[in-house]
Amino acid sequence: MAAAAAAPGPGSRPGDSPEGPEAEAPERRRKAHGMLKLYYGLSEGEAAGRPSGPDPLDPTDLNGAHFDPEVYLDKLRRECPLAQLMDSETDMVRQIRALDSDMQTLVYENYNKFISATDTIRKMKNDFRKMEDEMDRLATNMAVITDFSARISATLQDRHERITKLAGVHALLRKLQFLFELPSRLTKCVELGAYGQAVRYQGRARAVLQQYQHLPSFRAIQDDCQVITARLAQQLRQRFREGGSGAPEQAECVELLLALGEPAEELCEEFLAHARGRLEEELRSLEAELGPSPPAPDVLEFTDHGGSGFVGGLCQVAAAYQELFAAQGPAGAEKLAAFARELGSRYFALVERRLAQEQGSGDNSLLVRALDRFHRRLRAPGALLAAAGLAEAATEIVERVARERLGHHLQGLQAAFLGSLTDVRQALAAPRIAGKEGPGLAELLANVASSILSHIKASLASVHLFTAKEVSFSNKPYFRDQSPVTPVSTLCAEARETARRLLTHYVKVQGLVISQMLRKSVETRDWLSTLEPRNVRAVMKRVVEDTTAIDVQVGLLYEEGVRKAQSSDSSKRTFSVYSSSRQQGRYAPSYTPSAPMDTNLLSNIQKLFSERIDVFSPVEFNKVSVLTGIIKISLKTLLECVRLRTFGRFGLQQVQVDCHFLQLYLWRFVADEELVHLLLDEVVASAALRCPDPVPMEPSVVEVICERG
């Protein structure tokens, strides 16, 4: 069994095992991984592909470092039966074959690497031999150099000390020479205008002269230097007060004067006074550009001029002041902030005057660019002078201009809307050329919607320039963190409500127009002495004609709408609600002198059981609802006018004929024909109540008159 385990057959392959290649694959990879670790010098436990066991000295551990074959075989013979021994032998043979196959595969796959590694190791051996020789020679040379260096240091030690002492004496003599030559150097610098160099010379020698001023020679040098320094300070003050130079030159003069020991408070006041003069000159130049002549430059050029002139100068003044007078503390900072706040407010006033001239322009691109540069320019002084509030004031100006532009665009939209409505009215009122029809309401409505939409898009495009990413102020709260945009649903609801109010107003106006005709027709007629009716009154025909015209116009804009189911009698033009037996029984006996019941009481009892009609009910967006509202207003007006008159027999009959004529034509325009029936029934009933001799006309006669009319 041991011989079989040590010498596998030459023709054996891993695939010959009963488990097959699929079952052996994970174990094969684990063993190959362990062999690679063993090759590269890793732990033996890891080379076997598993962690080290609890007892690494176990001689029966096949994967252990102290494995003893004899002990392992003795243990197997003692503990295992024959069948298990045979199985162990078979398993060991299988593992040996798999290991042999894995080793062959590993060698085949890494053959080139092994060859290359062998060559590399051979070269490394040769290179290391050469390197060792060179390191030996280097060590020898370093030893020689160290010996030479030690001998040289010992030889030059005494000379080095003497040289050091002489160098110190030489440096002291050079300082003394500088001190003795200082008056002449200061004089020459003053004559050449090299004031900065003179101040530096004075600064270098001031402490030494102050320390040794008790010595006569040094005292004389100090006196001469003080005289020259006083003359230098006088010239610097004269140069500073002339103000002909720019801010950097004046700042240099102040710096030199401070270095010479001049009082800082006095220099601070003079510095701000000279800076005020220069900045006020820039403001006067900007104000001159706003005059009537010459023509003012465009707003972008104006802001560029102000930014490069006034704002740039203010930045230079602020930077120089903070650098020169930092020792002034909070008092000096407040003085500078007040200075910048005063002049900045005057500059802002000029900018606002110039921006106000842009209110009439329709293009925002140039204005937004100007505001962007104006805002950008004020970032630097805003950071330098936070206490002055310049950046905040500039942002407020930009926000005010944006609000004004929004108001301007809103006015423009309102004007455009009114103009569109005026165009519609003119188109409707224009005389028609024979044979040529004018534009219809649908076409006019489409034109209005298109015009308004184009104006809104143009306004939005213009306003969106204020919120572009490249604009410096677009991240401010007014432009970014304001209340969210109004939802579309809210806008639609508001537009729908506005349209409803307009439509309701239209219904009221048209109803009042027809009502006015009916009211005049009732109030101007003598109903007591009128003749027996032979025709329908002209005003009733006019009412039907106007209602039909309104129906045509409204039908061009709105859909038909929903009607209640029509009764079978509604389509009959000869139908009259006043010829039924119910009305005959109501009129005839009720108004005879011997009637036992009061007619007013009878009318009031009837109203209790009749349906209440809401004249001014909400109007829907359809043709039937619009016409229903107009007809209700008209007939309600007719009813109220009839209640204020007294009628004779023929007057009552004329009302009966007129109402029957209206019923023949008006029922088709309303959503519920019962509305027309009830209102006209109320009109005739009211006329009958106000008639001393209420004798109605025969229904057949009424129908004949209405058909003939």
mmCIF file of C-alpha atoms in Angstrom, residues 550-556 558-561 563 620-628 669:
data_model
loop_
_atom_site.group_PDB
_atom_site.id
_atom_site.type_symbol
_atom_site.label_atom_id
_atom_site.label_comp_id
_atom_site.label_asym_id
_atom_site.label_seq_id
_atom_site.Cartn_x
_atom_site.Cartn_y
_atom_site.Cartn_z
ATOM 1 C CA ILE A 550 -76.214 85.458 -29.455
ATOM 2 C CA ASP A 551 -76.684 81.705 -29.887
ATOM 3 C CA VAL A 552 -74.753 81.800 -33.157
ATOM 4 C CA GLN A 553 -71.908 83.873 -31.714
ATOM 5 C CA VAL A 554 -71.558 81.813 -28.554
ATOM 6 C CA GLY A 555 -71.732 78.604 -30.589
ATOM 7 C CA LEU A 556 -68.550 79.631 -32.395
ATOM 8 C CA TYR A 558 -68.312 76.946 -26.927
ATOM 9 C CA GLU A 559 -69.760 73.502 -27.316
ATOM 10 C CA GLU A 560 -73.455 72.837 -27.209
ATOM 11 C CA GLY A 561 -73.732 71.629 -23.634
ATOM 12 C CA ARG A 563 -79.911 69.608 -22.168
ATOM 13 C CA GLU A 620 -70.864 76.949 -17.265
ATOM 14 C CA PHE A 621 -68.571 76.977 -20.291
ATOM 15 C CA ASN A 622 -71.136 75.844 -22.871
ATOM 16 C CA LYS A 623 -73.642 77.498 -25.151
ATOM 17 C CA VAL A 624 -76.751 76.179 -23.423
ATOM 18 C CA SER A 625 -75.686 77.540 -20.017
ATOM 19 C CA VAL A 626 -74.891 80.987 -21.481
ATOM 20 C CA LEU A 627 -78.237 81.246 -23.307
ATOM 21 C CA THR A 628 -80.112 79.939 -20.275
ATOM 22 C CA PHE A 669 -82.048 77.681 -26.310
#
